[in-house]
Amino acid sequence: MVTTSDFKKGLVIKLDGAPCLIVDVHFQSPSARGANTMVKTKYRNLITGQVLEKTFRSGDKVDEADFERKKGQFLYADGARGVFMDLETYEQFEVEGEMFDPIAQYLLDGTEVQLGIFQERLVSVDPPMVVELTITETPPVMKNATATAQTKEATLETGLTLQVPPYLEVGEKIKVDTRDCRFVSRA
């Protein structure tokens, strides 16, 4: 059992029989005397992917989910699904649809990921925060590029397209932030 005072981002609790990842938590003190502090949470159901909000009273108790985070590895993509392996047990999991589509363009064969296991079932796959990918297609380098914030579109080896600085060329490795799909730096 976890009390609302222990709530923080990243904690996985059990609500309505499903594991839910707390995405945001906010403690709100009431203006009336004797009233309880309210704990407003935004959470993502790890089975359905829905992002929901719920308000708890201070002191409420919630079950902690039987949720494990394990090191894993992306093995390969097979059409619209990906195959991942638990690096401890070497068990393989096939992932498709809503769980695979958002992360597919950040993964190369062999990329280490974090697997979320709930009741012996894979419910989440988290790629690393930053991945290194190679530029395969982009317009040529701009001569006399100014110091202002100009960008150009680049296609990476996984098919991902994003805006990059104008001085980058085909064949260069760059670092990409997987949380908001943006260029970080050269690798």
Coordinates of N, CA and C in Angstrom, one line a residue:
M1 N 0.8 -1.2 0.0 CA 0.0 0.0 0.0 C 0.9 1.3 0.0
V2 N 0.5 2.2 -0.8 CA 1.2 3.5 -0.9 C 0.2 4.6 -0.5
T3 N 0.6 5.6 0.3 CA -0.2 6.7 0.6 C 0.0 7.8 -0.4
T4 N -1.0 8.7 -0.4 CA -0.9 9.8 -1.4 C 0.3 10.7 -1.1
S5 N 0.9 10.7 0.1 CA 2.1 11.5 0.4 C 3.3 11.0 -0.3
D6 N 3.2 9.7 -0.7 CA 4.4 9.1 -1.4 C 4.3 9.2 -2.9
F7 N 3.2 9.8 -3.5 CA 3.0 9.9 -4.9 C 4.1 10.8 -5.5
K8 N 4.7 10.4 -6.6 CA 5.7 11.2 -7.4 C 5.6 10.7 -8.8
K9 N 6.2 11.5 -9.7 CA 6.3 11.1 -11.1 C 7.0 9.8 -11.3
G10 N 6.5 8.9 -12.1 CA 7.2 7.7 -12.4 C 6.7 6.5 -11.5
L11 N 6.0 6.8 -10.4 CA 5.5 5.7 -9.6 C 4.4 5.0 -10.3
V12 N 4.4 3.6 -10.2 CA 3.3 2.8 -10.8 C 2.4 2.3 -9.7
I13 N 1.1 2.7 -9.8 CA 0.1 2.3 -8.9 C -0.9 1.4 -9.6
K14 N -1.8 0.8 -8.8 CA -2.8 -0.1 -9.3 C -4.2 0.6 -9.1
L15 N -4.8 1.0 -10.2 CA -6.2 1.6 -10.2 C -7.1 0.7 -11.1
D16 N -8.2 0.4 -10.6 CA -9.2 -0.4 -11.3 C -8.6 -1.7 -11.9
G17 N -7.7 -2.3 -11.2 CA -7.0 -3.6 -11.6 C -6.0 -3.4 -12.7
A18 N -5.6 -2.2 -13.0 CA -4.6 -2.0 -14.1 C -3.4 -1.2 -13.5
P19 N -2.2 -1.4 -14.1 CA -1.1 -0.6 -13.7 C -1.1 0.8 -14.3
C20 N -0.9 1.8 -13.5 CA -1.0 3.2 -14.0 C 0.2 3.9 -13.6
L21 N 0.9 4.6 -14.5 CA 2.1 5.3 -14.3 C 1.7 6.8 -14.0
I22 N 2.1 7.3 -12.9 CA 1.9 8.7 -12.5 C 2.7 9.6 -13.4
V23 N 2.1 10.4 -14.2 CA 2.7 11.3 -15.1 C 3.0 12.7 -14.5
D24 N 2.0 13.1 -13.6 CA 2.1 14.4 -13.0 C 1.3 14.4 -11.7
V25 N 1.8 15.0 -10.7 CA 1.2 15.1 -9.3 C 1.3 16.5 -8.8
H26 N 0.1 16.9 -8.2 CA 0.1 18.3 -7.7 C -0.7 18.3 -6.4
F27 N -0.1 18.8 -5.3 CA -0.7 18.9 -4.0 C -1.3 20.2 -3.8
Q28 N -2.6 20.2 -3.5 CA -3.4 21.5 -3.3 C -3.9 21.6 -1.9
S29 N -3.5 22.6 -1.2 CA -4.0 22.9 0.1 C -5.3 23.6 0.1
P30 N -6.3 23.2 0.8 CA -7.6 23.8 0.8 C -7.6 25.1 1.5
S31 N -8.5 26.0 1.2 CA -8.6 27.3 1.9 C -9.4 27.2 3.2
A32 N -10.3 26.2 3.3 CA -11.2 26.0 4.4 C -10.4 25.3 5.5
R33 N -10.7 25.7 6.8 CA -10.0 25.1 7.9 C -10.5 23.7 8.1
G34 N -9.7 22.8 8.4 CA -10.1 21.4 8.7 C -10.3 20.5 7.5
A35 N -10.2 21.1 6.3 CA -10.4 20.3 5.1 C -9.1 19.6 4.8
N36 N -9.2 18.5 4.1 CA -8.0 17.7 3.7 C -7.3 18.3 2.5
T37 N -6.0 18.1 2.4 CA -5.2 18.5 1.3 C -5.6 17.5 0.1
M38 N -5.8 18.1 -1.1 CA -6.1 17.3 -2.2 C -4.9 17.0 -3.0
V39 N -4.8 15.8 -3.5 CA -3.7 15.4 -4.4 C -4.2 15.1 -5.8
K40 N -3.9 16.0 -6.7 CA -4.4 15.8 -8.1 C -3.3 15.1 -8.9
T41 N -3.7 14.0 -9.6 CA -2.8 13.3 -10.3 C -3.2 13.2 -11.8
K42 N -2.3 13.1 -12.6 CA -2.5 12.7 -14.0 C -1.7 11.4 -14.2
Y43 N -2.4 10.4 -14.7 CA -1.7 9.1 -14.9 C -2.1 8.5 -16.2
R44 N -1.2 7.5 -16.6 CA -1.4 6.8 -17.9 C -1.6 5.3 -17.6
N45 N -2.7 4.8 -18.0 CA -3.0 3.4 -17.9 C -2.1 2.6 -18.8
L46 N -1.2 1.8 -18.3 CA -0.2 1.1 -19.1 C -0.8 0.0 -20.0
I47 N -2.0 -0.4 -19.7 CA -2.6 -1.4 -20.6 C -3.3 -0.8 -21.8
T48 N -4.1 0.2 -21.5 CA -4.9 0.9 -22.6 C -4.2 2.1 -23.2
G49 N -3.2 2.7 -22.5 CA -2.5 3.8 -23.0 C -3.3 5.1 -22.7
Q50 N -4.5 5.1 -22.1 CA -5.2 6.3 -21.8 C -4.5 7.1 -20.8
V51 N -4.6 8.5 -20.9 CA -4.1 9.4 -19.9 C -5.4 10.0 -19.2
L52 N -5.4 9.8 -17.9 CA -6.6 10.2 -17.1 C -6.1 11.1 -16.0
E53 N -7.1 11.7 -15.3 CA -6.8 12.5 -14.1 C -7.7 12.0 -13.0
K54 N -7.2 12.1 -11.8 CA -7.9 11.6 -10.6 C -7.5 12.4 -9.4
T55 N -8.4 12.8 -8.6 CA -8.1 13.6 -7.4 C -8.3 12.7 -6.1
F56 N -7.2 12.6 -5.3 CA -7.3 11.9 -4.0 C -7.3 12.8 -2.9
R57 N -7.7 12.3 -1.7 CA -7.6 13.1 -0.5 C -6.3 12.7 0.2
S58 N -5.7 13.7 0.9 CA -4.5 13.4 1.6 C -4.7 12.2 2.6
G59 N -3.8 11.2 2.6 CA -3.9 10.1 3.5 C -4.6 8.9 2.8
D60 N -5.2 9.0 1.6 CA -5.8 7.9 0.9 C -4.7 6.9 0.6
K61 N -5.1 5.6 0.6 CA -4.1 4.6 0.3 C -4.5 3.9 -1.0
V62 N -3.4 3.6 -1.8 CA -3.6 2.9 -3.1 C -2.7 1.8 -3.1
D63 N -3.1 0.7 -3.8 CA -2.2 -0.5 -4.0 C -1.1 -0.1 -5.0
E64 N 0.1 -0.6 -4.6 CA 1.2 -0.4 -5.6 C 1.1 -1.6 -6.6
A65 N 1.3 -1.3 -7.8 CA 1.2 -2.4 -8.9 C 2.3 -3.4 -8.8
D66 N 2.0 -4.6 -9.1 CA 3.0 -5.7 -9.3 C 3.7 -5.4 -10.6
F67 N 4.5 -4.4 -10.7 CA 5.1 -3.9 -11.9 C 6.6 -4.0 -11.8
E68 N 7.3 -4.5 -12.8 CA 8.7 -4.7 -12.8 C 9.3 -3.9 -14.0
R69 N 10.4 -3.2 -13.8 CA 11.2 -2.7 -14.9 C 12.4 -3.5 -15.1
K70 N 12.6 -3.9 -16.4 CA 13.7 -4.8 -16.7 C 14.5 -4.2 -17.9
K71 N 15.8 -4.6 -18.0 CA 16.5 -4.2 -19.1 C 16.2 -5.1 -20.3
G72 N 16.0 -4.5 -21.4 CA 15.7 -5.3 -22.6 C 16.4 -4.8 -23.8
Q73 N 16.2 -5.4 -24.9 CA 16.9 -5.1 -26.2 C 15.9 -5.3 -27.3
F74 N 15.9 -4.3 -28.2 CA 15.1 -4.4 -29.5 C 15.9 -5.3 -30.4
L75 N 15.2 -6.4 -30.8 CA 15.9 -7.3 -31.7 C 15.7 -6.9 -33.2
Y76 N 14.4 -6.8 -33.6 CA 14.2 -6.5 -35.0 C 12.7 -6.1 -35.2
A77 N 12.4 -5.4 -36.3 CA 11.1 -5.1 -36.7 C 10.6 -6.1 -37.7
D78 N 9.4 -6.6 -37.5 CA 8.8 -7.6 -38.4 C 7.5 -6.9 -38.9
G79 N 7.6 -6.1 -40.0 CA 6.4 -5.4 -40.5 C 6.0 -4.4 -39.5
A80 N 4.7 -4.4 -39.0 CA 4.2 -3.4 -38.1 C 4.4 -3.8 -36.6
R81 N 5.2 -4.8 -36.3 CA 5.5 -5.2 -34.9 C 7.0 -5.3 -34.7
G82 N 7.3 -5.2 -33.4 CA 8.7 -5.3 -33.0 C 8.9 -6.4 -32.1
V83 N 10.1 -7.0 -32.1 CA 10.4 -8.1 -31.2 C 11.5 -7.6 -30.2
F84 N 11.2 -7.8 -28.9 CA 12.1 -7.3 -27.9 C 12.5 -8.5 -27.0
M85 N 13.7 -8.4 -26.4 CA 14.1 -9.5 -25.5 C 14.5 -9.0 -24.1
D86 N 14.1 -9.8 -23.1 CA 14.5 -9.5 -21.7 C 15.9 -9.9 -21.6
L87 N 16.8 -9.0 -21.2 CA 18.3 -9.3 -21.1 C 18.6 -10.3 -20.0
E88 N 17.7 -10.5 -19.0 CA 18.0 -11.4 -17.9 C 17.6 -12.8 -18.2
T89 N 16.4 -12.9 -18.7 CA 15.8 -14.3 -18.9 C 15.9 -14.7 -20.4
Y90 N 16.2 -13.8 -21.3 CA 16.2 -14.0 -22.7 C 14.9 -14.4 -23.3
E91 N 13.8 -14.1 -22.6 CA 12.4 -14.2 -23.1 C 12.2 -13.2 -24.1
Q92 N 11.5 -13.6 -25.2 CA 11.2 -12.6 -26.3 C 9.7 -12.2 -26.2
F93 N 9.4 -10.9 -26.6 CA 8.1 -10.4 -26.6 C 7.8 -9.7 -27.9
E94 N 6.7 -10.0 -28.5 CA 6.3 -9.3 -29.7 C 5.3 -8.1 -29.4
V95 N 5.6 -7.0 -29.9 CA 4.8 -5.8 -29.6 C 4.3 -5.2 -30.9
E96 N 3.1 -4.7 -30.9 CA 2.6 -4.1 -32.1 C 1.6 -3.0 -31.8
G97 N 1.1 -2.3 -32.8 CA 0.1 -1.3 -32.6 C 0.5 -0.1 -31.8
E98 N -0.4 0.3 -30.9 CA -0.2 1.5 -30.1 C 1.0 1.5 -29.3
M99 N 1.5 0.3 -28.9 CA 2.7 0.3 -28.0 C 4.0 0.4 -28.9
F100 N 4.0 -0.1 -30.1 CA 5.2 -0.1 -30.9 C 5.3 1.1 -31.9
D101 N 4.2 1.6 -32.5 CA 4.2 2.7 -33.4 C 4.9 3.9 -33.0
P102 N 4.7 4.4 -31.7 CA 5.3 5.7 -31.3 C 6.8 5.6 -31.2
I103 N 7.4 4.4 -30.9 CA 8.8 4.3 -30.6 C 9.6 3.7 -31.8
A104 N 8.9 3.1 -32.8 CA 9.5 2.4 -33.8 C 10.6 3.2 -34.6
Q105 N 10.4 4.5 -34.8 CA 11.4 5.3 -35.5 C 12.6 5.6 -34.8
Y106 N 12.7 5.3 -33.5 CA 13.9 5.6 -32.7 C 14.8 4.3 -32.5
L107 N 14.3 3.2 -33.0 CA 15.0 1.9 -32.6 C 15.8 1.3 -33.8
L108 N 17.0 1.0 -33.5 CA 17.8 0.2 -34.4 C 18.0 -1.2 -33.8
D109 N 18.3 -2.2 -34.6 CA 18.5 -3.5 -34.1 C 19.6 -3.4 -33.0
G110 N 19.3 -4.0 -31.8 CA 20.3 -4.0 -30.7 C 20.2 -2.8 -29.8
T111 N 19.2 -1.9 -30.0 CA 19.1 -0.8 -29.1 C 18.6 -1.3 -27.7
E112 N 19.2 -0.8 -26.6 CA 18.7 -1.2 -25.3 C 17.5 -0.3 -24.9
V113 N 16.5 -1.0 -24.3 CA 15.3 -0.4 -23.9 C 14.9 -0.8 -22.5
Q114 N 13.9 -0.2 -21.9 CA 13.4 -0.6 -20.6 C 12.0 -1.2 -20.8
L115 N 11.9 -2.4 -20.3 CA 10.6 -3.2 -20.5 C 9.8 -3.1 -19.2
G116 N 8.5 -2.9 -19.3 CA 7.7 -2.8 -18.1 C 6.8 -4.1 -18.1
I117 N 7.0 -4.9 -17.1 CA 6.3 -6.2 -17.0 C 5.2 -6.1 -15.9
F118 N 4.0 -6.5 -16.2 CA 2.9 -6.5 -15.2 C 2.2 -7.9 -15.3
Q119 N 2.2 -8.6 -14.2 CA 1.7 -10.0 -14.2 C 2.2 -10.8 -15.3
E120 N 3.5 -10.9 -15.5 CA 4.1 -11.7 -16.5 C 3.8 -11.3 -17.9
R121 N 3.3 -10.1 -18.1 CA 2.9 -9.5 -19.4 C 3.6 -8.2 -19.7
L122 N 4.1 -8.1 -20.9 CA 4.8 -6.8 -21.3 C 3.7 -5.7 -21.5
V123 N 3.8 -4.6 -20.7 CA 2.8 -3.6 -20.9 C 3.4 -2.2 -21.3
S124 N 4.7 -2.1 -21.3 CA 5.3 -0.9 -21.7 C 6.8 -1.1 -22.2
V125 N 7.2 -0.3 -23.2 CA 8.5 -0.3 -23.7 C 9.0 1.1 -23.8
D126 N 10.1 1.4 -23.1 CA 10.6 2.8 -23.0 C 11.9 2.8 -23.7
P127 N 12.1 3.6 -24.8 CA 13.4 3.7 -25.5 C 14.3 4.6 -24.6
P128 N 15.6 4.6 -24.9 CA 16.5 5.5 -24.2 C 16.0 7.0 -24.5
M129 N 16.4 7.9 -23.6 CA 16.0 9.3 -23.7 C 16.6 9.9 -25.0
V130 N 17.9 9.5 -25.3 CA 18.6 10.0 -26.4 C 19.1 8.8 -27.2
V131 N 18.9 8.9 -28.6 CA 19.4 7.8 -29.4 C 20.3 8.5 -30.5
E132 N 21.3 7.7 -31.0 CA 22.2 8.2 -32.1 C 21.7 7.5 -33.4
L133 N 21.4 8.4 -34.4 CA 21.0 7.9 -35.7 C 21.7 8.7 -36.8
T134 N 21.8 8.1 -37.9 CA 22.6 8.6 -39.1 C 21.6 9.3 -40.0
I135 N 22.1 10.5 -40.5 CA 21.3 11.2 -41.5 C 21.4 10.5 -42.9
T136 N 20.3 10.2 -43.6 CA 20.4 9.5 -44.9 C 20.0 10.4 -46.0
E137 N 19.2 11.5 -45.7 CA 18.8 12.4 -46.7 C 18.5 13.8 -46.1
T138 N 19.1 14.8 -46.8 CA 18.9 16.1 -46.4 C 19.4 17.1 -47.5
P139 N 18.9 18.3 -47.6 CA 19.4 19.2 -48.6 C 20.9 19.5 -48.4
P140 N 21.6 19.9 -49.4 CA 23.0 20.2 -49.2 C 23.2 21.3 -48.2
V141 N 24.5 21.4 -47.7 CA 24.9 22.4 -46.8 C 24.7 23.8 -47.4
M142 N 24.1 24.7 -46.6 CA 23.8 26.1 -47.0 C 25.1 26.9 -46.9
K143 N 25.5 27.5 -47.9 CA 26.6 28.4 -47.9 C 26.2 29.8 -47.3
N144 N 27.1 30.4 -46.6 CA 26.8 31.7 -46.0 C 25.5 31.7 -45.1
A145 N 25.4 30.5 -44.4 CA 24.2 30.4 -43.5 C 24.4 31.4 -42.3
T146 N 23.4 32.1 -42.0 CA 23.5 33.1 -40.9 C 23.4 32.4 -39.5
A147 N 23.7 33.2 -38.5 CA 23.7 32.6 -37.2 C 22.3 32.6 -36.6
T148 N 21.3 33.0 -37.3 CA 19.9 32.9 -36.8 C 19.5 31.4 -36.8
A149 N 18.4 31.2 -36.1 CA 17.9 29.8 -35.9 C 17.2 29.3 -37.2
Q150 N 18.0 29.0 -38.2 CA 17.5 28.3 -39.4 C 17.6 26.8 -39.3
T151 N 16.7 26.1 -39.8 CA 16.8 24.6 -39.8 C 16.4 24.1 -41.2
K152 N 16.7 22.8 -41.4 CA 16.3 22.2 -42.6 C 15.8 20.8 -42.2
E153 N 15.0 20.1 -43.1 CA 14.5 18.8 -42.8 C 15.5 17.7 -43.1
A154 N 15.6 16.7 -42.3 CA 16.5 15.6 -42.5 C 15.8 14.3 -42.3
T155 N 16.1 13.3 -43.1 CA 15.5 12.0 -42.9 C 16.6 11.1 -42.3
L156 N 16.3 10.3 -41.3 CA 17.3 9.5 -40.6 C 17.1 8.0 -41.1
E157 N 18.1 7.2 -40.7 CA 18.1 5.8 -41.2 C 16.9 5.0 -40.8
T158 N 16.2 5.4 -39.8 CA 15.0 4.7 -39.4 C 13.7 5.2 -40.1
G159 N 13.9 6.2 -40.9 CA 12.7 6.8 -41.6 C 12.2 8.0 -40.9
L160 N 12.7 8.3 -39.8 CA 12.2 9.5 -39.0 C 12.7 10.8 -39.7
T161 N 11.8 11.8 -39.7 CA 12.2 13.1 -40.3 C 12.0 14.1 -39.2
L162 N 13.0 15.0 -39.1 CA 13.0 16.1 -38.1 C 13.8 17.3 -38.6
Q163 N 13.7 18.4 -37.9 CA 14.4 19.6 -38.3 C 15.8 19.6 -37.6
V164 N 16.8 19.9 -38.4 CA 18.2 19.9 -38.0 C 18.9 21.2 -38.4
P165 N 20.0 21.6 -37.8 CA 20.7 22.8 -38.2 C 21.2 22.7 -39.7
P166 N 21.4 23.8 -40.4 CA 21.7 23.7 -41.8 C 23.1 23.2 -42.1
Y167 N 24.0 23.1 -41.2 CA 25.4 22.7 -41.5 C 25.6 21.2 -41.5
L168 N 24.5 20.4 -41.2 CA 24.7 18.9 -41.1 C 24.5 18.4 -42.5
E169 N 25.3 17.3 -42.8 CA 25.3 16.6 -44.1 C 24.9 15.2 -44.0
V170 N 24.6 14.6 -45.2 CA 24.3 13.1 -45.2 C 25.4 12.3 -44.7
G171 N 25.1 11.3 -43.9 CA 26.2 10.4 -43.4 C 26.6 10.8 -41.9
E172 N 26.2 12.0 -41.4 CA 26.6 12.4 -40.1 C 25.7 11.7 -39.1
K173 N 26.3 11.3 -37.9 CA 25.5 10.8 -36.8 C 25.0 11.9 -35.9
I174 N 23.8 11.9 -35.5 CA 23.3 12.9 -34.6 C 22.5 12.3 -33.4
K175 N 22.4 13.0 -32.4 CA 21.6 12.6 -31.2 C 20.2 13.2 -31.3
V176 N 19.2 12.3 -31.0 CA 17.8 12.7 -31.1 C 17.2 12.4 -29.7
D177 N 16.4 13.4 -29.2 CA 15.7 13.2 -28.0 C 14.4 12.5 -28.3
T178 N 14.2 11.3 -27.7 CA 13.0 10.5 -28.0 C 11.7 11.0 -27.3
R179 N 11.8 11.9 -26.4 CA 10.6 12.4 -25.7 C 9.8 13.4 -26.6
D180 N 10.6 14.2 -27.3 CA 9.9 15.2 -28.1 C 10.4 15.3 -29.6
C181 N 11.1 14.3 -30.0 CA 11.6 14.2 -31.4 C 12.3 15.4 -31.9
R182 N 13.4 15.8 -31.2 CA 14.1 16.9 -31.6 C 15.6 16.6 -31.6
F183 N 16.3 17.4 -32.5 CA 17.8 17.3 -32.6 C 18.4 17.8 -31.3
V184 N 19.4 17.0 -30.8 CA 20.1 17.5 -29.6 C 21.5 18.0 -29.9
S185 N 22.3 17.1 -30.6 CA 23.7 17.5 -31.0 C 24.2 16.5 -32.0
R186 N 25.4 16.8 -32.5 CA 26.2 15.8 -33.3 C 26.6 14.7 -32.3
A187 N 26.7 13.5 -32.8 CA 27.1 12.3 -32.0 C 28.7 12.3 -31.9

